[in-house]
Coordinates of C-alpha atoms in Angstrom, one line a residue:
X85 CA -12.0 -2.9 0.9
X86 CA -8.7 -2.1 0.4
X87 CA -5.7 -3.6 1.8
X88 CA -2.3 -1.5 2.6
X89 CA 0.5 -3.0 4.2
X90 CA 3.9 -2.0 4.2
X91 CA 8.2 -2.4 5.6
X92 CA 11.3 -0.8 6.1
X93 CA 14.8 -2.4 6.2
X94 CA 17.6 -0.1 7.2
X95 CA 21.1 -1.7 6.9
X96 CA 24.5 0.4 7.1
X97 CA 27.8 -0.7 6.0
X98 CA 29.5 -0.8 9.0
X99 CA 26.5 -3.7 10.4
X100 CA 26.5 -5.6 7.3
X101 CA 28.5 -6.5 4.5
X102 CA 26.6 -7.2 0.9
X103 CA 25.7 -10.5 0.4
X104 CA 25.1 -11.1 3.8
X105 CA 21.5 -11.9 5.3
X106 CA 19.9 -9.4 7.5
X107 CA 20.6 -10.0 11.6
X108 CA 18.6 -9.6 14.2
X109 CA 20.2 -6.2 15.1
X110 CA 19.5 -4.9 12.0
X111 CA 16.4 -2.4 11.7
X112 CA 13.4 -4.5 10.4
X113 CA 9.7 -3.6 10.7
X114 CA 6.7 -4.5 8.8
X115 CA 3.8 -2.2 9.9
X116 CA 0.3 -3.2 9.0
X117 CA -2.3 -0.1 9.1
X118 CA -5.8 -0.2 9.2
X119 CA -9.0 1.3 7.6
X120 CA -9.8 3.3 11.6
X121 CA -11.3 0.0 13.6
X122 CA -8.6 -3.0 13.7
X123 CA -6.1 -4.0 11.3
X124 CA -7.1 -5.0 7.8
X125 CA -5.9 -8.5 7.0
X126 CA -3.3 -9.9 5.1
X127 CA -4.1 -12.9 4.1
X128 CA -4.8 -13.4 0.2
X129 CA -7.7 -15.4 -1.1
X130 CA -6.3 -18.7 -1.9
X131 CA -7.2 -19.5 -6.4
X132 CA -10.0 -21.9 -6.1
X133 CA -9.4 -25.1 -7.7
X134 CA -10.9 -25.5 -11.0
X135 CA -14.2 -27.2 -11.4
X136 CA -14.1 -30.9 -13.0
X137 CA -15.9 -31.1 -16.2
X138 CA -18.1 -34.2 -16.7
X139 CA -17.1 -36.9 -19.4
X140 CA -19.6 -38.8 -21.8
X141 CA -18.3 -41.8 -20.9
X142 CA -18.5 -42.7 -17.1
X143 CA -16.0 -45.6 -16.8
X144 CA -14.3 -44.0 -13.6
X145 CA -14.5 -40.8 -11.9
X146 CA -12.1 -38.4 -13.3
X147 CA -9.5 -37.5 -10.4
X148 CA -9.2 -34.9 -8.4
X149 CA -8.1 -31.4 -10.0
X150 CA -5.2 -30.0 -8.1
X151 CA -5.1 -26.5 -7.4
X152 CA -4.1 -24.0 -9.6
X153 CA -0.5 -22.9 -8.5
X154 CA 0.0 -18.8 -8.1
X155 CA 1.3 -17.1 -11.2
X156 CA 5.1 -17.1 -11.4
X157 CA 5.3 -13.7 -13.1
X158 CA 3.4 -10.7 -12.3
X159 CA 1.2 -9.2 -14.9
X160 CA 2.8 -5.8 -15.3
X161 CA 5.8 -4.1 -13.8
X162 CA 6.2 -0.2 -13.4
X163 CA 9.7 0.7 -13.7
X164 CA 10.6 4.8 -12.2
X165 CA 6.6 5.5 -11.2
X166 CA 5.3 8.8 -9.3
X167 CA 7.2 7.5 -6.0
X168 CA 10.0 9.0 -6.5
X169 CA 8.6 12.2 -7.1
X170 CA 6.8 12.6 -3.8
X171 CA 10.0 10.9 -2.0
X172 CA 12.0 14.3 -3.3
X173 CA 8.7 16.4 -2.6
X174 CA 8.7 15.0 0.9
X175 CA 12.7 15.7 1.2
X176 CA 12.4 19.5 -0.2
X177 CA 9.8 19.9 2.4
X178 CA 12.1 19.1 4.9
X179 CA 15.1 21.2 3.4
X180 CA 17.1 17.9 2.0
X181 CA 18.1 17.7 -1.4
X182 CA 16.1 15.6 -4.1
X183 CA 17.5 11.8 -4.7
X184 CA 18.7 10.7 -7.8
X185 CA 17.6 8.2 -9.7
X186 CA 19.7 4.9 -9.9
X187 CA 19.5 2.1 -12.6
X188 CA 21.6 0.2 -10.3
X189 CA 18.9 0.3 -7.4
X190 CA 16.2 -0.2 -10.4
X191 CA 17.2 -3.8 -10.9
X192 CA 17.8 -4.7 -6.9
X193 CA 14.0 -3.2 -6.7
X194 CA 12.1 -4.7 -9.4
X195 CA 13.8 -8.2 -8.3
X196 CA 12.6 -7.4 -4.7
X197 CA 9.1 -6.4 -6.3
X198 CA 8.7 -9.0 -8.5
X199 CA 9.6 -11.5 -5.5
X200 CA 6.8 -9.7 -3.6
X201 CA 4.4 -10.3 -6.1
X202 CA 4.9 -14.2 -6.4
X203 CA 5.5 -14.8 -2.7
X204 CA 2.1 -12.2 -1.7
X205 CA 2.7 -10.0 1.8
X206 CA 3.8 -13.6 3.8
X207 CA 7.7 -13.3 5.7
X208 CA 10.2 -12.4 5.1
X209 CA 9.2 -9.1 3.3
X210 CA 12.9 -8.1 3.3
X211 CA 15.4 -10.5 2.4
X212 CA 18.7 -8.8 0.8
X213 CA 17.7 -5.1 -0.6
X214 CA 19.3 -3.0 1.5
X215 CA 22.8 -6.0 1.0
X216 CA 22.4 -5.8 -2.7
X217 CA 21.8 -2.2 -2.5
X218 CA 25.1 -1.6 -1.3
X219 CA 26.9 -3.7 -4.1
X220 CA 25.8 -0.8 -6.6
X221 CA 28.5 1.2 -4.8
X222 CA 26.7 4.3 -4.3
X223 CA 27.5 5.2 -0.6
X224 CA 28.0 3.3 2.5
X225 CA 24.4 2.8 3.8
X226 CA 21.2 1.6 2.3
X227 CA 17.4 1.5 3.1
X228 CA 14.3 -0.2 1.4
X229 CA 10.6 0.5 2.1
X230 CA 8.4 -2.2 1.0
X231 CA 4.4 -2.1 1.1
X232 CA 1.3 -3.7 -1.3
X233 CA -1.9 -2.4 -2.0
X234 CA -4.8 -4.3 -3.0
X235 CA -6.2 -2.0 -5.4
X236 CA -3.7 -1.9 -8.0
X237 CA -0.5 0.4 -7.8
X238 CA -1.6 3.9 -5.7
X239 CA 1.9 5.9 -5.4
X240 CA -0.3 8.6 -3.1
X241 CA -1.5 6.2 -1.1
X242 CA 1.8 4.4 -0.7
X243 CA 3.8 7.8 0.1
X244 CA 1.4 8.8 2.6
X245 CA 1.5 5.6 4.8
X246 CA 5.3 5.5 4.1
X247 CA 5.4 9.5 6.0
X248 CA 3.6 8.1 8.4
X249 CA 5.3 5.5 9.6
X250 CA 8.9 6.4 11.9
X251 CA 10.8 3.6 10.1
X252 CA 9.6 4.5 6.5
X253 CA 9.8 8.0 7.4
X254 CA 13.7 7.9 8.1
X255 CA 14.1 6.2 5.3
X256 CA 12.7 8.6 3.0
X257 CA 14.7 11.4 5.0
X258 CA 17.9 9.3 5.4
X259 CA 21.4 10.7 4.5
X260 CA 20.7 9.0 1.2
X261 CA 22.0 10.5 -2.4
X262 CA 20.1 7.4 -4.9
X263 CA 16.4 5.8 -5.2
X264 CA 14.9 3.6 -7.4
X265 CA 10.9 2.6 -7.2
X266 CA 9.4 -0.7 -8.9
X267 CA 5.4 -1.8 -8.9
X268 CA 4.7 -5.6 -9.7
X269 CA 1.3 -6.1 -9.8
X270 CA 0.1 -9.9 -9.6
X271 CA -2.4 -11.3 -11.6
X272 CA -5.3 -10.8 -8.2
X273 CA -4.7 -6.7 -8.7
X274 CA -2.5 -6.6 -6.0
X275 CA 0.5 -4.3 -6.1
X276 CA 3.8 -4.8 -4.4
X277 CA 6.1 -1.3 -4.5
X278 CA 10.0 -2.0 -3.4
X279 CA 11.7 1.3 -2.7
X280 CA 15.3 1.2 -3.1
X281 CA 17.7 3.5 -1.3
X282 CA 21.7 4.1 -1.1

């Protein structure tokens, strides 16, 4: 089975300053979609502890084995993948004009993917993209879509539930001019996409 989840954060200059953490009034959804019957869970497989190796010499009982902490760096990180392609497909479709691509945004998304990736799909999804989106000074409003998929990095796939979705959906129309798209993918297969808008 394959697990989907994804968010949207919508922040505007005029609500929030950069640097400042997201308020309540401020647009925050995580949507969780399912294969047709009920929602697919989120919950990752915790790493089973390794398995204690007997000694030759039997003086004590070795202790315990703790468990083996989660990877603090992903395994590989797409930097500018087939995301943004569809995102300007989806625009033309609708008569907007294509986004361009933003180095600036790059580095605020691969931070927020990368943070995905350690963390897994446990609140908060969004903690300061849209803020630090703003502090690449590219216009006065910023979005983020945020999602995972379990079986490795699927832009289709991604794009598709984004449309779908009103909140990822305005995003991906919004009145913006920049965009940036970063994949983490964790060392379980698990890929975490952070779409970057301004």
């Amino acid at each position: 089975m394959v697990v989907l989840a994804v968010g949207a954060a919508t922040v505007s200059a005029i609500h929030a300053r950069a640097n400042t953490p997201l308020k309540a009034s401020n647009t925050v959804e995580a949507v969780v979609l399912s294969d047709g019957g009920s929602p697919l869970s989120l919950l990752h497989p915790r790493l089973a502890s390794p398995t204690p190796t007997a000694s030759k010499a039997k003086t004590q009982p070795p202790p315990a084995a703790p468990a083996r902490p989660r990877s603090s760096t992903p395994s590989s990180i797409v930097i500018g993948s087939y995301q943004q392609q569809l995102i300007n497909q989806d625009r033309a479709a609708a008569g907007l004009r294509p986004l361009s691509w933003s180095s600036c945004l790059a580095s605020v998304a691969a931070a927020n993917a990368v943070r995905l990736s350690r963390q897994g799909w446990t609140p908060p999804y969004h903690t300061n993209g849209p803020n630090l989106d703003l502090n690449c000074r590219l216009g006065n409003q910023a979005g983020e879509n945020v999602g995972y998929w379990s079986g490795g990095i699927n832009d289709r796939q991604l794009n598709s539930m984004f449309m779908a979705s009103p909140e990822h959906h305005a995003n991906i129309m919004g009145p913006y001019r920049y965009v940036a798209t970063v994949w983490a993918v964790a060392p379980n297969g698990y890929a975490y996409v952070a779409v970057e808008f301004a």
